[in-house]
mmCIF file of C-alpha atoms in Angstrom:
data_model
loop_
_atom_site.group_PDB
_atom_site.id
_atom_site.type_symbol
_atom_site.label_atom_id
_atom_site.label_comp_id
_atom_site.label_asym_id
_atom_site.label_seq_id
_atom_site.Cartn_x
_atom_site.Cartn_y
_atom_site.Cartn_z
ATOM 1 C CA MET A 75 1.314 94.829 122.259
ATOM 2 C CA SER A 76 -0.564 97.717 123.817
ATOM 3 C CA ASP A 77 -1.417 98.452 127.386
ATOM 4 C CA ILE A 78 -4.987 98.827 127.642
ATOM 5 C CA SER A 79 -6.707 98.991 130.961
ATOM 6 C CA PRO A 80 -9.481 96.679 131.516
ATOM 7 C CA LYS A 81 -11.637 99.362 132.689
ATOM 8 C CA ALA A 82 -11.762 101.027 129.249
ATOM 9 C CA GLU A 83 -14.618 100.392 127.182
ATOM 10 C CA ILE A 84 -13.363 99.454 123.365
ATOM 11 C CA SER A 85 -15.406 98.161 120.747
ATOM 12 C CA PRO A 86 -13.913 94.709 119.424
ATOM 13 C CA SER A 87 -13.862 96.094 115.865
ATOM 14 C CA ALA A 88 -11.731 99.168 116.799
ATOM 15 C CA LYS A 89 -8.170 98.793 115.547
ATOM 16 C CA ILE A 90 -5.323 99.844 117.938
ATOM 17 C CA GLY A 91 -1.707 99.728 117.168
ATOM 18 C CA ASN A 92 1.235 98.694 119.022
ATOM 19 C CA ASN A 93 2.768 100.252 122.101
ATOM 20 C CA CYS A 94 -0.227 102.274 122.988
ATOM 21 C CA LYS A 95 -1.166 103.021 126.397
ATOM 22 C CA ILE A 96 -4.960 103.534 127.221
ATOM 23 C CA PHE A 97 -6.059 104.509 130.604
ATOM 24 C CA PRO A 98 -9.226 103.470 132.523
ATOM 25 C CA PHE A 99 -12.712 105.042 131.520
ATOM 26 C CA VAL A 100 -11.438 105.784 127.916
ATOM 27 C CA TYR A 101 -14.228 105.045 125.452
ATOM 28 C CA ILE A 102 -13.627 103.891 121.764
ATOM 29 C CA GLU A 103 -16.347 103.270 119.315
ATOM 30 C CA ASP A 104 -16.254 100.871 116.237
ATOM 31 C CA ASP A 105 -14.843 102.071 113.124
ATOM 32 C CA VAL A 106 -11.748 103.533 114.837
ATOM 33 C CA VAL A 107 -8.083 103.206 113.974
ATOM 34 C CA ILE A 108 -5.544 104.218 116.314
ATOM 35 C CA GLY A 109 -1.864 104.213 115.233
ATOM 36 C CA ASP A 110 1.420 102.889 117.162
ATOM 37 C CA ASN A 111 2.582 104.685 120.417
ATOM 38 C CA CYS A 112 -0.353 106.712 121.240
ATOM 39 C CA ILE A 113 -1.294 107.733 124.745
ATOM 40 C CA ILE A 114 -5.027 107.906 125.692
ATOM 41 C CA PHE A 115 -5.680 109.484 129.043
ATOM 42 C CA PRO A 116 -8.771 108.843 131.225
ATOM 43 C CA PHE A 117 -12.115 109.898 130.215
ATOM 44 C CA VAL A 118 -11.344 110.416 126.734
ATOM 45 C CA SER A 119 -13.894 109.325 123.878
ATOM 46 C CA ILE A 120 -12.881 108.312 120.279
ATOM 47 C CA CYS A 121 -15.908 108.102 118.043
ATOM 48 C CA SER A 122 -16.559 106.001 114.909
ATOM 49 C CA GLY A 123 -14.905 107.510 111.854
ATOM 50 C CA THR A 124 -11.525 108.505 113.408
ATOM 51 C CA ARG A 125 -8.514 107.631 111.797
ATOM 52 C CA MET A 126 -5.679 108.349 114.139
ATOM 53 C CA GLY A 127 -1.765 108.053 113.235
ATOM 54 C CA LYS A 128 1.148 107.609 115.489
ATOM 55 C CA ASN A 129 2.654 109.240 118.555
ATOM 56 C CA ASN A 130 -0.420 111.069 119.503
ATOM 57 C CA LYS A 131 -1.282 112.181 123.408
ATOM 58 C CA ILE A 132 -4.983 112.827 124.106
ATOM 59 C CA HIS A 133 -5.641 114.272 127.464
ATOM 60 C CA GLN A 134 -8.558 113.742 129.876
ATOM 61 C CA GLY A 135 -12.095 114.760 128.620
ATOM 62 C CA SER A 136 -11.286 115.220 125.125
ATOM 63 C CA VAL A 137 -13.990 113.815 122.358
ATOM 64 C CA ILE A 138 -12.283 113.120 118.750
ATOM 65 C CA GLY A 139 -14.717 112.361 116.059
ATOM 66 C CA ALA A 140 -17.776 113.626 117.638
ATOM 67 C CA LEU A 141 -20.941 114.061 115.696
ATOM 68 C CA PRO A 142 -20.817 117.159 113.620
ATOM 69 C CA GLN A 143 -22.678 120.100 114.926
ATOM 70 C CA ASP A 144 -24.326 120.902 111.658
ATOM 71 C CA PHE A 145 -27.887 121.055 110.966
ATOM 72 C CA ASP A 146 -27.256 119.415 107.563
ATOM 73 C CA PHE A 147 -26.091 116.328 109.246
ATOM 74 C CA ARG A 148 -28.328 113.293 108.593
ATOM 75 C CA GLY A 149 -26.351 110.658 110.335
ATOM 76 C CA GLU A 150 -24.071 109.871 107.594
ATOM 77 C CA LYS A 151 -20.677 108.065 108.056
ATOM 78 C CA SER A 152 -17.926 110.439 107.814
ATOM 79 C CA GLU A 153 -14.251 110.752 108.781
ATOM 80 C CA CYS A 154 -12.060 112.664 111.394
ATOM 81 C CA ILE A 155 -8.475 112.262 110.285
ATOM 82 C CA ILE A 156 -5.655 112.741 112.952
ATOM 83 C CA GLY A 157 -1.886 112.742 112.018
ATOM 84 C CA ASN A 158 1.111 112.003 113.888
ATOM 85 C CA ASN A 159 2.709 113.523 116.849
ATOM 86 C CA ASN A 160 -0.268 115.957 117.999
ATOM 87 C CA ILE A 161 -0.750 116.864 121.579
ATOM 88 C CA ILE A 162 -4.465 117.366 122.368
ATOM 89 C CA ARG A 163 -4.991 118.687 125.783
ATOM 90 C CA GLU A 164 -7.972 118.549 128.289
ATOM 91 C CA ASN A 165 -11.568 118.944 126.948
ATOM 92 C CA VAL A 166 -10.705 119.352 123.534
ATOM 93 C CA VAL A 167 -13.470 118.391 120.787
ATOM 94 C CA ILE A 168 -12.940 117.689 117.306
ATOM 95 C CA ASN A 169 -16.016 116.853 115.144
ATOM 96 C CA ARG A 170 -15.965 114.386 112.100
ATOM 97 C CA ALA A 171 -17.332 115.580 108.640
ATOM 98 C CA THR A 172 -21.045 116.271 107.972
ATOM 99 C CA HIS A 173 -21.241 114.082 104.954
ATOM 100 C CA THR A 174 -19.738 110.737 103.674
ATOM 101 C CA SER A 175 -17.680 112.529 101.097
ATOM 102 C CA GLY A 176 -16.011 114.963 103.712
ATOM 103 C CA GLN A 177 -13.204 114.916 106.193
ATOM 104 C CA THR A 178 -12.172 116.800 109.307
ATOM 105 C CA VAL A 179 -8.282 116.864 108.965
ATOM 106 C CA LEU A 180 -5.616 117.453 111.784
ATOM 107 C CA GLY A 181 -2.055 117.203 110.365
ATOM 108 C CA ASN A 182 1.048 116.565 112.121
ATOM 109 C CA ASP A 183 2.766 118.037 115.107
ATOM 110 C CA ASN A 184 -0.142 120.317 116.287
ATOM 111 C CA VAL A 185 -0.781 121.532 119.830
ATOM 112 C CA LEU A 186 -4.428 121.842 120.967
ATOM 113 C CA MET A 187 -4.591 123.414 124.159
ATOM 114 C CA GLU A 188 -7.311 122.904 126.983
ATOM 115 C CA GLY A 189 -11.067 123.635 125.701
ATOM 116 C CA SER A 190 -10.223 124.154 122.146
ATOM 117 C CA HIS A 191 -12.776 123.056 119.332
ATOM 118 C CA ILE A 192 -12.165 122.247 115.710
ATOM 119 C CA SER A 193 -15.525 121.778 114.035
ATOM 120 C CA HIS A 194 -16.606 119.697 111.112
ATOM 121 C CA ASP A 195 -15.004 119.437 107.761
ATOM 122 C CA THR A 196 -12.038 121.986 108.903
ATOM 123 C CA LYS A 197 -8.550 121.145 107.389
ATOM 124 C CA VAL A 198 -5.634 121.961 109.453
ATOM 125 C CA GLY A 199 -1.961 121.652 108.288
ATOM 126 C CA ASP A 200 1.004 120.915 110.516
ATOM 127 C CA ARG A 201 2.955 122.664 113.445
ATOM 128 C CA CYS A 202 -0.305 124.665 114.442
ATOM 129 C CA VAL A 203 -0.907 125.811 118.130
ATOM 130 C CA PHE A 204 -4.394 126.381 119.270
ATOM 131 C CA GLY A 205 -4.498 128.541 122.434
ATOM 132 C CA TYR A 206 -6.905 128.007 125.561
ATOM 133 C CA GLY A 207 -10.641 127.937 124.360
ATOM 134 C CA THR A 208 -10.082 128.790 120.712
ATOM 135 C CA LYS A 209 -13.154 127.786 118.569
ATOM 136 C CA ILE A 210 -12.839 126.972 114.941
ATOM 137 C CA ALA A 211 -15.984 126.794 113.032
ATOM 138 C CA GLY A 212 -16.946 124.464 110.083
ATOM 139 C CA ASP A 213 -15.216 124.393 106.637
ATOM 140 C CA CYS A 214 -12.275 126.238 107.656
ATOM 141 C CA GLU A 215 -8.831 125.822 106.179
ATOM 142 C CA ILE A 216 -5.821 126.462 108.271
ATOM 143 C CA GLN A 217 -2.405 126.160 106.733
ATOM 144 C CA ASP A 218 1.000 125.152 108.417
ATOM 145 C CA GLY A 219 2.607 126.787 111.282
ATOM 146 C CA VAL A 220 -0.404 129.050 112.207
ATOM 147 C CA ILE A 221 -0.581 130.185 116.054
ATOM 148 C CA PHE A 222 -4.013 131.197 117.694
ATOM 149 C CA SER A 223 -3.718 132.910 121.022
ATOM 150 C CA SER A 224 -6.402 132.207 123.526
ATOM 151 C CA SER A 225 -10.102 132.615 123.205
ATOM 152 C CA VAL A 226 -10.006 133.098 119.365
ATOM 153 C CA ILE A 227 -13.223 132.379 117.076
ATOM 154 C CA GLU A 228 -12.647 131.769 113.482
ATOM 155 C CA ASN A 229 -16.014 131.714 111.844
ATOM 156 C CA ALA A 230 -17.258 129.245 109.070
ATOM 157 C CA LYS A 231 -15.544 128.767 105.882
ATOM 158 C CA THR A 232 -12.562 131.393 106.331
ATOM 159 C CA ARG A 233 -8.901 130.446 105.708
ATOM 160 C CA VAL A 234 -5.710 131.154 107.685
ATOM 161 C CA GLY A 235 -2.406 131.281 105.890
ATOM 162 C CA ARG A 236 0.559 129.522 106.852
ATOM 163 C CA GLY A 237 2.971 131.175 109.380
ATOM 164 C CA ALA A 238 0.105 133.766 110.523
ATOM 165 C CA MET A 239 -0.643 134.507 114.123
ATOM 166 C CA ILE A 240 -4.041 135.177 115.707
ATOM 167 C CA GLN A 241 -3.794 137.661 118.580
ATOM 168 C CA ALA A 242 -5.814 136.395 121.833
ATOM 169 C CA GLY A 243 -9.668 137.173 122.061
ATOM 170 C CA THR A 244 -9.898 137.950 118.267
ATOM 171 C CA THR A 245 -12.993 136.986 116.105
ATOM 172 C CA PHE A 246 -12.686 137.059 112.418
ATOM 173 C CA SER A 247 -15.134 136.361 109.412
ATOM 174 C CA LYS A 248 -12.451 137.099 106.529
ATOM 175 C CA ASP A 249 -9.443 135.465 105.513
ATOM 176 C CA VAL A 250 -6.168 136.100 107.208
ATOM 177 C CA PRO A 251 -3.331 135.952 104.793
ATOM 178 C CA PRO A 252 0.060 134.080 105.279
ATOM 179 C CA TYR A 253 3.069 135.482 107.580
ATOM 180 C CA ILE A 254 1.150 138.088 109.228
ATOM 181 C CA ILE A 255 -0.259 139.110 112.583
ATOM 182 C CA CYS A 256 -3.936 139.610 112.957
ATOM 183 C CA THR A 257 -4.833 141.904 115.757
ATOM 184 C CA LYS A 258 -7.892 141.730 118.220
ATOM 185 C CA ARG A 259 -10.106 144.047 115.914
ATOM 186 C CA SER A 260 -9.402 141.349 113.037
ATOM 187 C CA GLU A 261 -6.972 143.854 111.303
ATOM 188 C CA TYR A 262 -3.566 143.761 109.679
ATOM 189 C CA GLY A 263 -1.026 144.087 112.427
ATOM 190 C CA GLY A 264 2.095 143.725 110.346
ATOM 191 C CA VAL A 265 4.221 140.802 109.319
ATOM 192 C CA ASN A 266 4.769 137.911 111.708
ATOM 193 C CA TYR A 267 8.463 138.208 111.978
ATOM 194 C CA THR A 268 9.225 135.710 114.812
ATOM 195 C CA MET A 269 7.359 133.037 113.051
ATOM 196 C CA GLY A 270 9.386 133.645 109.833
ATOM 197 C CA ARG A 271 12.674 133.655 111.742
ATOM 198 C CA THR A 272 11.552 130.415 113.529
ATOM 199 C CA TYR A 273 11.388 128.582 110.382
ATOM 200 C CA GLY A 274 14.329 129.961 108.749
ATOM 201 C CA VAL A 275 12.899 132.412 106.236
ATOM 202 C CA ASP A 276 15.714 134.529 104.982
ATOM 203 C CA GLU A 277 15.864 138.263 106.118
ATOM 204 C CA LYS A 278 15.526 139.582 102.760
ATOM 205 C CA VAL A 279 12.486 137.534 102.009
ATOM 206 C CA LEU A 280 10.911 138.819 105.145
ATOM 207 C CA LYS A 281 11.517 142.505 103.770
ATOM 208 C CA HIS A 282 9.859 141.319 100.517
ATOM 209 C CA ILE A 283 7.035 139.881 102.515
ATOM 210 C CA ALA A 284 6.489 143.467 104.213
ATOM 211 C CA ASN A 285 6.803 145.109 100.966
ATOM 212 C CA ALA A 286 4.035 142.764 99.369
ATOM 213 C CA TYR A 287 1.696 143.633 102.296
ATOM 214 C CA ARG A 288 2.401 147.412 102.068
ATOM 215 C CA LEU A 289 0.836 147.170 98.540
ATOM 216 C CA VAL A 290 -1.941 145.163 99.843
ATOM 217 C CA TYR A 291 -2.901 147.275 102.849
ATOM 218 C CA LEU A 292 -1.199 150.599 102.116
ATOM 219 C CA GLY A 293 -1.512 150.721 98.584
ATOM 220 C CA ASN A 294 -5.254 152.358 98.394
ATOM 221 C CA THR A 295 -6.093 150.129 95.524
ATOM 222 C CA SER A 296 -8.163 146.858 95.047
ATOM 223 C CA LEU A 297 -6.752 143.554 96.037
ATOM 224 C CA PHE A 298 -6.556 142.404 92.302
ATOM 225 C CA ASP A 299 -4.327 145.670 91.441
ATOM 226 C CA ALA A 300 -2.327 144.901 94.598
ATOM 227 C CA VAL A 301 -1.727 141.379 93.610
ATOM 228 C CA ASN A 302 -0.614 142.332 90.185
ATOM 229 C CA GLN A 303 1.614 145.028 91.886
ATOM 230 C CA ILE A 304 3.157 142.306 93.891
ATOM 231 C CA LYS A 305 3.914 140.309 90.981
ATOM 232 C CA ASP A 306 5.454 143.096 89.005
ATOM 233 C CA GLN A 307 7.576 144.769 91.796
ATOM 234 C CA VAL A 308 8.465 142.149 94.618
ATOM 235 C CA PRO A 309 11.186 139.567 94.016
ATOM 236 C CA ASP A 310 10.036 135.946 93.423
ATOM 237 C CA SER A 311 10.373 133.549 96.311
ATOM 238 C CA GLU A 312 8.330 130.492 97.675
ATOM 239 C CA GLU A 313 6.876 132.773 100.192
ATOM 240 C CA ILE A 314 5.857 135.290 97.897
ATOM 241 C CA ARG A 315 4.277 132.868 95.496
ATOM 242 C CA ASN A 316 2.330 131.530 98.377
ATOM 243 C CA ILE A 317 0.790 135.060 99.267
ATOM 244 C CA ILE A 318 0.103 135.636 95.550
ATOM 245 C CA GLU A 319 -2.083 132.269 95.445
ATOM 246 C CA PHE A 320 -3.765 133.013 98.855
ATOM 247 C CA LEU A 321 -4.914 136.262 97.694
ATOM 248 C CA ASN A 322 -6.209 135.211 94.257
ATOM 249 C CA SER A 323 -8.136 132.300 95.822
ATOM 250 C CA THR A 324 -9.946 134.406 98.405
ATOM 251 C CA LYS A 325 -13.780 133.976 98.400
ATOM 252 C CA LEU A 326 -14.791 136.186 101.518
ATOM 253 C CA GLY A 327 -11.979 138.800 100.953
ATOM 254 C CA VAL A 328 -9.237 139.323 103.605
ATOM 255 C CA ILE A 329 -9.088 141.044 107.024
ATOM 256 C CA ALA A 330 -8.940 144.807 106.748
ATOM 257 C CA LYS A 331 -5.915 147.054 107.478
ATOM 258 C CA ILE A 332 -5.757 149.178 110.761
#
C-alpha cells in the first residue's frame, strides 16, 4: 500500500506502485505509471504519458511529462520515461516527446537541481548531474556520468559524451566529446581526470585519452584524419573506442579548441 494524501488529485486510471508517499496538492493525470517507493512532494504535477520507475524523489513545484514546447507538436500521445533512483529537485520541468513515435528519457541515478529543464525527445543516461538552472533543449543526447554546472544551456540536437563536464554559464551548439571539460567559451578545456578517477579509469588509460585529444585539438588536421591517427597511435581500450565512435558519428561537429 502507498501513503497518498486525500488532498492530492490523482486520476483513477493512474497506476501507483507500492510504498509510495504522495503529499497534498500533487496532481497526477491519467495514463501515468509510477513505480514502487517513490516520494512525490507537494505541488508536483505528473502529466499523461509519464512512465516512472522505482525509488524516485520529486520535489516541490516540478512538472514531469509536461507538454512539449515544440511548434511541431499537434497534441499526439507520447511518452516521458523516468528510470530509477533519480532525485528531481524543486521547479524542474521535463517535457514528453513531440510525436507518438518518440520518447523523452531520463535514466537512473541522476540528480536534477533546482530550476533545471529537459526538453522534448532528449535522451539522458545514468549518473548525470544537472546544476541549478541548467536548460537542455530538444532532441539532445546526454551519455552516462555527465556533469553540468549551474546555468548551462545546451542547444538543440547536440550530444554530450560520457564522463564530460560542462562549466557553469556555458552555452554550446556543437557536440562535447567524452571525458573532457567544456569551458565557459564552449571550448576544449582538457581531460576530465576527476570523473575518470571517480569511475575507476586506469591512469594509463587517462593518459591515452589525453593523447587522443591532443591529436584532435592540437594536431592541426581535420577531425577525420585525427580519428584515423587515434586508431593508429593510441592503444585500444573501451574508452578510446567510445571516443572514436562519438567523433565518427557527430553531425554538428565538436566544440573548438582553446
